[in-house]
Short mmCIF file of C-alpha atoms and ligand atoms in Angstrom, two decimals:
data_model
loop_
_atom_site.label_atom_id
_atom_site.label_comp_id
_atom_site.label_asym_id
_atom_site.label_seq_id
_atom_site.Cartn_x
_atom_site.Cartn_y
_atom_site.Cartn_z
CA UNK A 1 27.39 39.10 -128.71
CA UNK A 2 27.79 36.56 -126.13
CA UNK A 3 30.19 33.58 -126.33
CA UNK A 4 29.58 30.79 -123.94
CA UNK A 5 32.31 28.53 -122.43
CA UNK A 6 32.15 26.00 -125.26
CA UNK A 7 32.83 28.67 -127.81
CA UNK A 8 36.04 29.62 -126.03
CA UNK A 9 37.29 26.23 -125.02
CA UNK A 10 40.71 26.47 -126.69
CA UNK A 11 42.70 28.46 -129.07
CA UNK A 12 41.23 27.29 -132.15
CA UNK A 13 37.60 28.16 -130.95
CA UNK A 14 38.75 31.77 -129.79
CA UNK A 15 40.26 32.24 -133.26
CA UNK A 16 36.98 31.42 -134.85
CA UNK A 17 35.13 33.73 -132.36
CA UNK A 18 37.58 36.52 -133.48
CA UNK A 19 36.50 35.90 -137.18
CA UNK A 20 32.84 35.78 -136.34
CA UNK A 21 33.27 39.25 -134.56
CA UNK A 22 35.31 40.63 -137.45
CA UNK A 23 32.42 39.88 -139.96
CA UNK A 24 30.08 41.74 -137.75
CA UNK A 25 31.93 44.78 -136.83
CA UNK A 26 29.63 47.04 -138.75
CA UNK A 27 26.88 46.54 -136.16
CA UNK A 28 29.31 47.88 -133.33
CA UNK A 29 28.94 44.78 -130.96
CA UNK A 30 29.78 44.73 -127.44
CA UNK A 31 31.16 41.27 -126.55
CA UNK A 32 30.11 39.35 -123.32
CA UNK A 33 32.32 36.13 -122.56
CA UNK A 34 31.97 33.21 -120.11
CA UNK A 35 34.99 31.28 -118.66
CA UNK A 36 36.57 28.88 -120.98
CA UNK A 37 34.34 25.60 -120.87
CA UNK A 38 35.01 23.66 -117.54
CA UNK A 39 36.71 26.33 -115.80
CA UNK A 40 33.75 27.24 -113.42
CA UNK A 41 33.37 23.64 -112.46
CA UNK A 42 37.10 23.51 -111.66
CA UNK A 43 36.78 26.78 -109.48
CA UNK A 44 33.75 25.36 -107.87
CA UNK A 45 35.87 22.18 -106.65
CA UNK A 46 38.90 24.50 -105.78
CA UNK A 47 36.65 26.69 -103.60
CA UNK A 48 35.47 23.60 -101.85
CA UNK A 49 38.84 21.97 -101.39
CA UNK A 50 40.71 25.21 -99.99
CA UNK A 51 39.12 24.90 -96.83
CA UNK A 52 40.79 21.46 -95.99
CA UNK A 53 44.26 21.83 -98.06
CA UNK A 54 46.21 24.39 -99.62
CA UNK A 55 44.81 23.93 -103.13
CA UNK A 56 47.07 23.70 -106.26
CA UNK A 57 46.02 25.93 -109.05
CA UNK A 58 48.65 24.57 -111.55
CA UNK A 59 46.12 22.81 -113.96
CA UNK A 60 44.29 26.22 -114.28
CA UNK A 61 47.41 28.09 -114.78
CA UNK A 62 48.56 25.69 -117.46
CA UNK A 63 45.22 25.59 -119.34
CA UNK A 64 45.42 29.51 -119.63
CA UNK A 65 49.05 29.42 -120.48
CA UNK A 66 48.62 26.99 -123.36
CA UNK A 67 45.81 29.08 -124.81
CA UNK A 68 47.95 32.14 -124.63
CA UNK A 69 50.77 30.73 -126.06
CA UNK A 70 48.88 29.15 -129.06
CA UNK A 71 47.08 32.57 -129.63
CA UNK A 72 50.63 34.23 -129.34
CA UNK A 73 49.40 36.51 -126.53
CA UNK A 74 51.83 38.06 -123.86
CA UNK A 75 52.86 35.65 -121.19
CA UNK A 76 52.29 37.91 -118.08
CA UNK A 77 48.40 38.64 -119.01
CA UNK A 78 47.02 36.76 -116.11
CA UNK A 79 49.87 37.03 -113.63
CA UNK A 80 47.94 39.31 -111.30
CA UNK A 81 44.90 37.63 -111.22
CA UNK A 82 46.49 34.02 -110.81
CA UNK A 83 48.39 35.60 -107.50
CA UNK A 84 45.19 36.84 -106.26
CA UNK A 85 43.49 33.54 -106.82
CA UNK A 86 46.39 31.73 -104.97
CA UNK A 87 46.34 34.33 -102.11
CA UNK A 88 42.44 33.93 -101.87
CA UNK A 89 42.74 30.12 -101.78
CA UNK A 90 45.36 30.39 -98.91
CA UNK A 91 43.15 32.74 -96.85
CA UNK A 92 40.14 30.40 -96.99
CA UNK A 93 42.41 27.51 -95.78
CA UNK A 94 43.82 29.58 -92.97
CA UNK A 95 40.40 30.75 -91.86
CA UNK A 96 39.07 27.24 -92.34
CA UNK A 97 35.83 28.47 -93.63
CA UNK A 98 34.31 29.12 -96.97
CA UNK A 99 31.55 31.72 -96.96
CA UNK A 100 29.23 32.23 -99.94
CA UNK A 101 30.89 35.65 -100.52
CA UNK A 102 34.33 33.95 -100.92
CA UNK A 103 32.78 31.19 -103.07
CA UNK A 104 31.64 33.92 -105.44
CA UNK A 105 34.94 35.78 -105.25
CA UNK A 106 36.68 32.49 -106.36
CA UNK A 107 34.15 31.67 -109.18
CA UNK A 108 34.72 35.19 -110.68
CA UNK A 109 38.21 34.40 -111.86
CA UNK A 110 36.97 32.26 -114.86
CA UNK A 111 35.39 35.02 -116.58
CA UNK A 112 37.94 37.62 -115.50
CA UNK A 113 40.75 35.47 -117.02
CA UNK A 114 38.85 34.65 -120.17
CA UNK A 115 37.72 38.23 -120.91
CA UNK A 116 41.65 39.23 -120.84
CA UNK A 117 42.41 36.33 -123.31
CA UNK A 118 39.68 37.08 -125.73
CA UNK A 119 40.42 40.88 -125.79
CA UNK A 120 44.15 40.04 -126.39
CA UNK A 121 43.23 37.60 -129.23
CA UNK A 122 41.17 40.11 -130.74
CA UNK A 123 43.69 42.85 -130.64
CA UNK A 124 46.36 40.43 -132.04
CA UNK A 125 43.92 39.67 -134.89
CA UNK A 126 43.83 43.31 -135.59
CA UNK A 127 40.52 44.30 -133.83
CA UNK A 128 41.83 46.42 -130.93
CA UNK A 129 39.91 45.40 -127.86
CA UNK A 130 39.55 46.11 -124.28
CA UNK A 131 39.02 43.67 -121.32
CA UNK A 132 36.25 44.84 -118.91
CA UNK A 133 35.38 43.40 -115.53
CA UNK A 134 31.55 44.23 -115.56
CA UNK A 135 31.54 45.85 -112.38
CA UNK A 136 33.74 48.63 -113.68
CA UNK A 137 31.10 49.64 -116.04
CA UNK A 138 28.29 49.54 -113.33
CA UNK A 139 27.01 46.07 -113.32
CA UNK A 140 25.49 45.79 -109.85
CA UNK A 141 23.46 43.27 -108.02
CA UNK A 142 22.07 42.53 -104.68
CA UNK A 143 24.10 40.65 -102.22
CA UNK A 144 22.53 37.07 -102.60
CA UNK A 145 25.89 35.43 -103.31
CA UNK A 146 25.67 32.68 -105.90
CA UNK A 147 22.40 33.70 -107.28
CA UNK A 148 22.49 37.61 -107.25
CA UNK A 149 19.74 39.56 -108.70
CA UNK A 150 21.01 42.66 -111.25
CA UNK A 151 20.03 45.83 -109.79
CA UNK A 152 18.25 48.26 -112.15
CA UNK A 153 20.88 49.93 -114.61
CA UNK A 154 19.71 53.83 -114.56
CA UNK A 155 22.18 54.42 -117.39
CA UNK A 156 25.45 53.47 -115.78
CA UNK A 157 26.40 51.06 -118.05
CA UNK A 158 25.97 53.34 -121.32
CA UNK A 159 28.10 55.88 -119.25
CA UNK A 160 30.43 53.32 -118.31
CA UNK A 161 31.05 51.83 -121.76
CA UNK A 162 31.39 55.29 -123.36
CA UNK A 163 34.81 55.61 -122.07
CA UNK A 164 35.96 52.29 -123.23
CA UNK A 165 38.32 52.32 -126.19
CA UNK A 166 38.18 49.57 -128.87
CA UNK A 167 35.89 46.78 -128.72
CA UNK A 168 34.49 45.93 -125.30
CA UNK A 169 34.98 42.44 -124.14
CA UNK A 170 32.86 42.16 -120.85
CA UNK A 171 32.80 39.31 -118.41
CA UNK A 172 29.56 37.54 -118.07
CA UNK A 173 28.01 36.06 -114.96
CA UNK A 174 29.71 38.23 -112.52
CA UNK A 175 29.02 41.49 -110.78
CA UNK A 176 29.50 43.33 -107.51
CA UNK A 177 26.93 44.35 -104.81
CA UNK A 178 26.71 47.92 -103.25
CA UNK A 179 29.54 47.18 -100.66
CA UNK A 180 31.91 46.22 -103.47
CA UNK A 181 31.98 42.42 -103.00
CA UNK A 182 31.83 40.41 -106.07
CA UNK A 183 28.91 38.42 -106.74
CA UNK A 184 27.74 35.76 -109.49
CA UNK A 185 24.36 35.42 -111.26
CA UNK A 186 23.78 31.69 -110.70
CA UNK A 187 25.34 29.00 -113.13
CA UNK A 188 25.01 29.79 -116.79
CA UNK A 189 24.55 33.26 -115.89
CA UNK A 190 26.38 34.85 -118.70
CA UNK A 191 23.20 34.76 -121.12
CA UNK A 192 21.55 36.97 -118.39
CA UNK A 193 24.67 39.27 -118.29
CA UNK A 194 24.34 39.57 -122.08
CA UNK A 195 20.62 40.28 -121.96
CA UNK A 196 20.96 42.89 -119.35
CA UNK A 197 23.71 44.66 -121.36
CA UNK A 198 21.81 44.38 -124.31
CA UNK A 199 18.97 46.05 -122.74
CA UNK A 200 21.08 48.83 -121.13
CA UNK A 201 22.48 49.74 -124.53
CA UNK A 202 19.44 49.64 -126.48
CA UNK A 203 21.01 46.88 -128.59
CA UNK A 204 19.30 46.07 -132.09
CA UNK A 205 19.74 42.28 -130.97
CA UNK A 206 20.96 40.01 -128.25
CA UNK A 207 23.06 37.27 -129.77
CA UNK A 208 23.77 34.07 -127.70
CA UNK A 209 26.60 32.02 -129.46
CA UNK A 210 26.97 28.48 -128.38
CA UNK A 211 27.82 24.93 -129.53
CA UNK A 212 24.41 23.98 -131.18
CA UNK A 213 22.53 25.28 -134.04
CA UNK A 214 20.31 27.38 -132.01
CA UNK A 215 17.45 26.21 -129.90
CA UNK A 216 16.61 22.79 -130.77
CA UNK A 217 13.25 20.82 -130.26
CA UNK A 218 14.65 19.02 -127.43
CA UNK A 219 18.04 18.55 -125.59
CA UNK A 220 20.34 17.08 -128.16
CA UNK A 221 21.86 14.92 -125.35
CA UNK A 222 18.66 13.19 -124.84
CA UNK A 223 17.31 13.39 -128.39
CA UNK A 224 20.09 13.24 -130.99
CA UNK A 225 17.72 13.72 -133.70
CA UNK A 226 16.48 17.27 -132.24
CA UNK A 227 16.09 19.88 -134.93
CA UNK A 228 16.82 23.74 -134.73
CA UNK A 229 13.72 25.96 -134.39
CA UNK A 230 13.79 28.94 -136.77
CA UNK A 231 11.73 31.26 -134.83
CA UNK A 232 10.13 31.25 -131.31
CA UNK A 233 8.24 33.65 -129.08
CA UNK A 234 9.96 35.10 -125.84
CA UNK A 235 7.25 33.09 -123.87
CA UNK A 236 8.11 30.01 -125.41
CA UNK A 237 11.97 30.45 -125.01
CA UNK A 238 11.12 31.44 -121.35
CA UNK A 239 9.17 28.25 -120.63
CA UNK A 240 11.79 26.23 -122.23
CA UNK A 241 14.53 28.07 -120.23
CA UNK A 242 12.50 27.82 -116.89
CA UNK A 243 12.00 24.03 -117.46
CA UNK A 244 15.47 23.08 -117.80
CA UNK A 245 16.60 23.97 -121.34
CA UNK A 246 20.22 24.83 -120.48
CA UNK A 247 20.65 26.76 -123.82
CA UNK A 248 19.32 29.75 -122.03
CA UNK A 249 19.58 30.98 -118.61
CA UNK A 250 16.02 31.29 -117.08
CA UNK A 251 16.08 34.85 -116.37
CA UNK A 252 17.71 35.92 -119.58
CA UNK A 253 14.53 36.65 -121.56
CA UNK A 254 13.20 39.33 -119.26
CA UNK A 255 15.65 42.14 -120.08
CA UNK A 256 14.84 41.48 -123.74
CA UNK A 257 11.19 41.28 -123.60
CA UNK A 258 11.13 44.87 -121.44
CA UNK A 259 12.57 46.45 -124.53
CA UNK A 260 11.30 44.07 -127.37
CA UNK A 261 14.85 43.27 -128.43
CA UNK A 262 15.13 40.04 -130.62
CA UNK A 263 17.26 37.24 -129.21
CA UNK A 264 19.28 35.37 -131.72
CA UNK A 265 20.81 31.93 -130.67
CA UNK A 266 23.71 30.99 -132.98
CA UNK A 267 26.38 28.18 -133.43
CA UNK A 268 29.90 29.31 -132.92
CA UNK A 269 31.21 26.43 -134.76
CA UNK A 270 28.74 26.85 -137.79
CA UNK A 271 28.42 30.65 -137.93
CA UNK A 272 26.51 30.48 -141.25
CA UNK A 273 23.69 28.37 -140.06
CA UNK A 274 20.59 30.46 -139.51
CA UNK A 275 20.23 29.69 -135.71
CA UNK A 276 17.01 30.63 -133.78
CA UNK A 277 15.31 33.97 -133.53
CA UNK A 278 13.32 34.78 -130.52
CA UNK A 279 10.89 37.56 -130.85
CA UNK A 280 7.85 38.74 -129.22
CA UNK A 281 5.14 36.97 -131.39
CA UNK A 282 5.74 34.04 -133.48
CA UNK A 283 2.52 32.51 -134.18
CA UNK A 284 2.48 29.75 -136.88
CA UNK A 285 -1.08 28.58 -137.07
CA UNK A 286 -0.20 25.15 -138.17
CA UNK A 287 2.35 24.79 -135.18
CA UNK A 288 1.16 23.07 -131.89
CA UNK A 289 4.32 22.12 -130.08
CA UNK A 290 7.45 24.13 -130.38
CA UNK A 291 9.78 22.11 -128.17
CA UNK A 292 10.01 19.53 -125.36
CA UNK A 293 12.36 20.73 -122.28
CA UNK A 294 13.24 18.54 -119.34
CA UNK A 295 14.72 19.07 -115.88
CA UNK A 296 16.30 16.47 -113.52
CA UNK A 297 16.44 16.02 -109.76
CA UNK A 298 13.03 17.75 -109.12
CA UNK A 299 11.55 17.35 -105.58
CA UNK A 300 7.99 16.72 -104.95
CA UNK A 301 6.42 18.08 -101.64
CA UNK A 302 2.98 16.69 -100.93
CA UNK A 303 0.93 18.54 -98.11
CA UNK A 304 -2.40 16.96 -97.13
CA UNK A 305 -4.72 18.34 -94.20
CA UNK A 306 -8.22 17.04 -93.51
CA UNK A 307 -8.58 19.71 -90.95
CA UNK A 308 -8.55 22.40 -93.62
CA UNK A 309 -11.52 20.88 -95.37
CA UNK A 310 -13.76 24.01 -96.26
CA UNK A 311 -11.52 26.12 -94.46
CA UNK A 312 -10.08 29.44 -96.13
CA UNK A 313 -6.39 30.03 -95.94
CA UNK A 314 -4.84 26.61 -96.42
CA UNK A 315 -2.95 27.63 -99.64
CA UNK A 316 -2.11 31.03 -97.95
CA UNK A 317 -0.31 29.07 -94.90
CA UNK A 318 1.65 26.81 -97.26
CA UNK A 319 3.04 29.36 -99.40
CA UNK A 320 3.59 31.64 -96.60
CA UNK A 321 5.84 29.04 -95.07
CA UNK A 322 7.71 28.59 -98.47
CA UNK A 323 8.18 32.26 -98.76
CA UNK A 324 9.51 32.64 -95.15
CA UNK A 325 12.19 29.85 -96.01
CA UNK A 326 12.81 31.49 -99.20
CA UNK A 327 12.06 28.50 -101.21
CA UNK A 328 10.98 29.00 -104.76
CA UNK A 329 7.91 26.78 -105.85
CA UNK A 330 7.71 25.65 -109.39
CA UNK A 331 4.56 23.54 -110.37
CA UNK A 332 1.51 23.12 -108.20
CA UNK A 333 -1.29 20.87 -108.29
CA UNK A 334 -4.21 21.29 -105.78
CA UNK A 335 -7.29 19.52 -104.31
CA UNK A 336 -9.46 20.93 -101.55
CA UNK A 337 -7.17 19.50 -98.82
CA UNK A 338 -3.90 18.63 -100.35
CA UNK A 339 -1.28 19.97 -102.32
CA UNK A 340 1.48 18.88 -104.37
CA UNK A 341 4.48 21.27 -105.20
CA UNK A 342 7.57 20.72 -107.12
CA UNK A 343 10.88 22.38 -106.25
CA UNK A 344 14.41 22.58 -107.85
CA UNK A 345 16.25 23.63 -104.70
CA UNK A 346 15.82 21.83 -101.54
CA UNK A 347 17.85 24.32 -99.37
CA UNK A 348 15.96 25.08 -96.23
CA UNK A 349 13.29 22.34 -97.15
CA UNK A 350 13.59 20.60 -93.94
CA UNK A 351 12.98 23.71 -92.00
CA UNK A 352 9.94 24.27 -94.05
CA UNK A 353 8.66 20.69 -93.83
CA UNK A 354 8.83 21.06 -89.82
CA UNK A 355 6.76 24.33 -89.88
CA UNK A 356 4.09 22.76 -92.31
CA UNK A 357 3.77 19.69 -90.10
CA UNK A 358 2.22 21.80 -87.35
CA UNK A 359 -0.92 21.61 -89.34
CA UNK A 360 -0.67 19.18 -92.22
CA UNK A 361 0.79 15.66 -93.03
CA UNK A 362 3.90 16.20 -95.30
CA UNK A 363 5.84 13.83 -97.64
CA UNK A 364 8.72 14.67 -99.59
CA UNK A 365 9.85 12.71 -102.90
CA UNK A 366 13.27 13.21 -104.42
CA UNK A 367 15.00 12.70 -107.80
CA UNK A 368 11.95 13.05 -109.96
CA UNK A 369 11.97 14.45 -113.48
CA UNK A 370 10.03 17.01 -114.95
CA UNK A 371 8.99 17.13 -118.69
CA UNK A 372 7.45 20.03 -120.26
CA UNK A 373 5.76 20.29 -123.82
CA UNK A 374 6.17 23.96 -124.95
CA UNK A 375 4.28 25.79 -127.68
CA UNK A 376 1.65 28.54 -128.40
CA UNK A 377 -0.79 26.19 -130.27
CA UNK A 378 -1.39 24.19 -127.16
CA UNK A 379 -4.02 26.85 -126.18
CA UNK A 380 -6.10 26.32 -129.37
CA UNK A 381 -5.73 22.44 -129.63
CA UNK A 382 -8.23 20.72 -127.43
CA UNK A 383 -6.52 17.43 -128.26
CA UNK A 384 -3.07 18.38 -127.03
CA UNK A 385 -3.29 16.89 -123.43
CA UNK A 386 -4.50 13.44 -124.75
CA UNK A 387 -1.53 13.53 -127.36
CA UNK A 388 0.89 14.31 -124.47
CA UNK A 389 -0.53 11.39 -122.31
CA UNK A 390 -0.93 8.87 -124.62
CA UNK A 391 2.69 8.29 -125.90
CA UNK A 392 3.65 8.23 -122.11
CA UNK A 393 0.99 5.63 -121.31
CA UNK A 394 2.22 3.43 -124.30
CA UNK A 395 5.77 3.49 -123.35
CA UNK A 396 5.04 2.65 -119.67
CA UNK A 397 6.08 6.02 -118.30
CA UNK A 398 4.12 6.85 -114.84
CA UNK A 399 2.93 10.30 -114.73
CA UNK A 400 2.96 11.50 -111.16
CA UNK A 401 1.72 15.15 -111.61
CA UNK A 402 0.29 17.33 -114.32
CA UNK A 403 -0.05 21.11 -115.13
CA UNK A 404 -1.46 22.80 -118.08
CA UNK A 405 -0.69 26.21 -117.37
CA UNK A 406 -3.21 29.20 -117.57
CA UNK A 407 -1.46 30.79 -120.39
CA UNK A 408 -1.51 27.41 -121.89
CA UNK A 409 1.82 27.63 -123.51
CA UNK A 410 3.04 24.34 -121.82
CA UNK A 411 2.05 21.10 -120.43
CA UNK A 412 4.24 19.98 -117.61
CA UNK A 413 4.32 16.64 -116.21
CA UNK A 414 6.40 15.11 -113.31
CA UNK A 415 7.70 11.66 -113.82
CA UNK A 416 10.00 9.14 -111.91
CA UNK A 417 13.47 10.28 -112.52
CA UNK A 418 14.55 6.80 -114.27
CA UNK A 419 11.59 7.29 -116.85
CA UNK A 420 12.46 10.90 -117.77
CA UNK A 421 14.80 10.41 -120.70
CA UNK A 422 11.99 7.83 -122.09
CA UNK A 423 9.41 10.32 -121.52
CA UNK A 424 11.36 13.09 -123.42
CA UNK A 425 12.05 10.75 -126.37
CA UNK A 426 8.40 9.54 -126.37
CA UNK A 427 7.00 13.07 -126.79
CA UNK A 428 9.36 14.34 -129.30
CA UNK A 429 8.43 11.20 -131.38
CA UNK A 430 4.75 12.23 -130.96
CA UNK A 431 5.26 15.76 -131.94
CA UNK A 432 8.21 15.93 -134.25
CA UNK A 433 9.11 12.61 -135.70
CA UNK A 434 5.62 10.83 -136.45
CA UNK A 435 3.70 13.78 -137.92
CA UNK A 436 6.13 16.67 -137.72
CA UNK A 437 5.28 19.75 -136.18
CA UNK A 438 3.26 21.24 -138.96
CA UNK A 439 1.22 17.94 -138.72
CA UNK A 440 0.23 18.93 -135.23
P1 ADP B 1 27.34 27.72 -123.44
O1 ADP B 1 28.79 27.22 -123.07
O2 ADP B 1 27.22 28.33 -125.03
O3 ADP B 1 26.75 28.68 -122.32
P2 ADP B 1 25.43 25.67 -122.39
O4 ADP B 1 26.21 24.42 -122.39
O5 ADP B 1 25.26 26.60 -121.39
O6 ADP B 1 26.67 26.42 -123.57
O7 ADP B 1 24.28 25.28 -123.40
C1 ADP B 1 24.33 24.75 -124.57
C2 ADP B 1 23.73 23.31 -124.33
O8 ADP B 1 22.63 23.39 -123.79
C3 ADP B 1 23.76 22.47 -125.64
O9 ADP B 1 25.15 22.01 -126.02
C4 ADP B 1 22.68 21.54 -125.40
O10 ADP B 1 23.39 20.30 -124.97
C5 ADP B 1 21.85 22.12 -124.22
N1 ADP B 1 20.56 22.12 -124.46
C6 ADP B 1 19.61 21.72 -123.69
N2 ADP B 1 18.43 21.66 -124.24
C7 ADP B 1 18.43 22.25 -125.39
C8 ADP B 1 17.73 22.88 -126.51
N3 ADP B 1 16.35 22.63 -126.42
N4 ADP B 1 18.16 23.37 -127.65
C9 ADP B 1 19.69 23.56 -127.74
N5 ADP B 1 20.57 23.14 -126.72
C10 ADP B 1 19.91 22.60 -125.60
N1 LIG B 2 30.89 30.39 -116.43
C1 LIG B 2 29.70 30.17 -115.86
C2 LIG B 2 29.08 28.80 -115.57
O1 LIG B 2 29.85 27.96 -116.03
C3 LIG B 2 28.75 31.15 -116.39
C4 LIG B 2 28.34 30.67 -117.81
O2 LIG B 2 28.97 30.00 -118.43
O3 LIG B 2 27.19 31.32 -118.20
O4 LIG B 2 28.07 28.67 -115.20
MG1 MG B 3 25.46 28.31 -120.97
#
């Protein structure tokens, strides 16, 4: 059972979490927690400002003190961690430099603090629990600070958990590399921690408890009328997560898929609502589109070379260059002499562009939006691309790039950043409001 930051935002929310867990003790849960909402953002700010000034952590200390007080938890619970954080900030200030390694070290405090709070709250509520830093039960990664990849588990986690007394409350998002440095899994990474632990212990189910009624037909912040999806397949959920659906971390489906463990997304504030069940196969013959996902701040790189006309190896050269600069490519559209590629992350892009310019003309456009129509039914319905393009055309959204994946679980489009919300709403209207999904 993974509880996200919004599910742990204050004492009242943590009390609800205790009651949810109490009602499910029969299934012997392992609890995974995020930092209280907003804490990781605050730690990011702290890390960045520590270089220039001796940072004050008073607001963080107060926020945690208030939660402890309201929950009746002992006052000295976080003392050591806050000392360590203060020392770390001082050290960063002294050396005048923030390495990716020390940044991850600072970011790890959010989860380490909240796991202690939640375990103490559970214990106070009569559910004896232990706070566990995930690395103490063998959660290991490589050393890609800020976006570390989990190492295969090989039975370590099960062995690590077997010594724990009471209900285990494990930190999400953080781990250690082989050298013992603290790493993080990328923002939103607690979902991934939960899926990895669920895989390691052969869980019956991986539950992601959040602040909405499950996976919805679109991001409710853009489409307020978005509705919960009762059931969807792993690959649909993976497409949604990969295309910006913040409700799940993009890599969080893989550990579930590997062992066919169902994933359920549930609402901490409404624990009786059914939520969304994500399983291997969920084919509803009447359903065409399951949901609309979107992503902001997408970059397109256009690479064109008339010299490569009728020559082999053009794509290999381009992708080789992105690989060398460790740039992950998202969507691709090609003709014989030109390629358009979308990226989320523009780190190293200038270097890659310089290299591409040796054999091609390159242009880069920033701040575009990606909208993705997800659903298994797309592969069986010839009319879907027309139904995707028509409402966009009608609402005056200019489509810059299109991709209909080979698996045909999604149709993705790149639009101007300023048109993105309008595009998402137009597509949601088309598939969910006008005819309804079963109308497909
Ligand atoms: P947590 O703190 O529980 O990890 P997140 O903020 O990371 O919560 O993820 C939940 C949020 O994801 C929701 O509040 C919602 O705004 C956003 N979201 C984006 N797309 C979707 C979607 N298709 N379905 C549900 N929520 C979505
Ligand atoms: N606390 C981390 C974040 O805010 C991880 C998570 O919430 O999943 O990104
Ligand atoms: Mg999250």
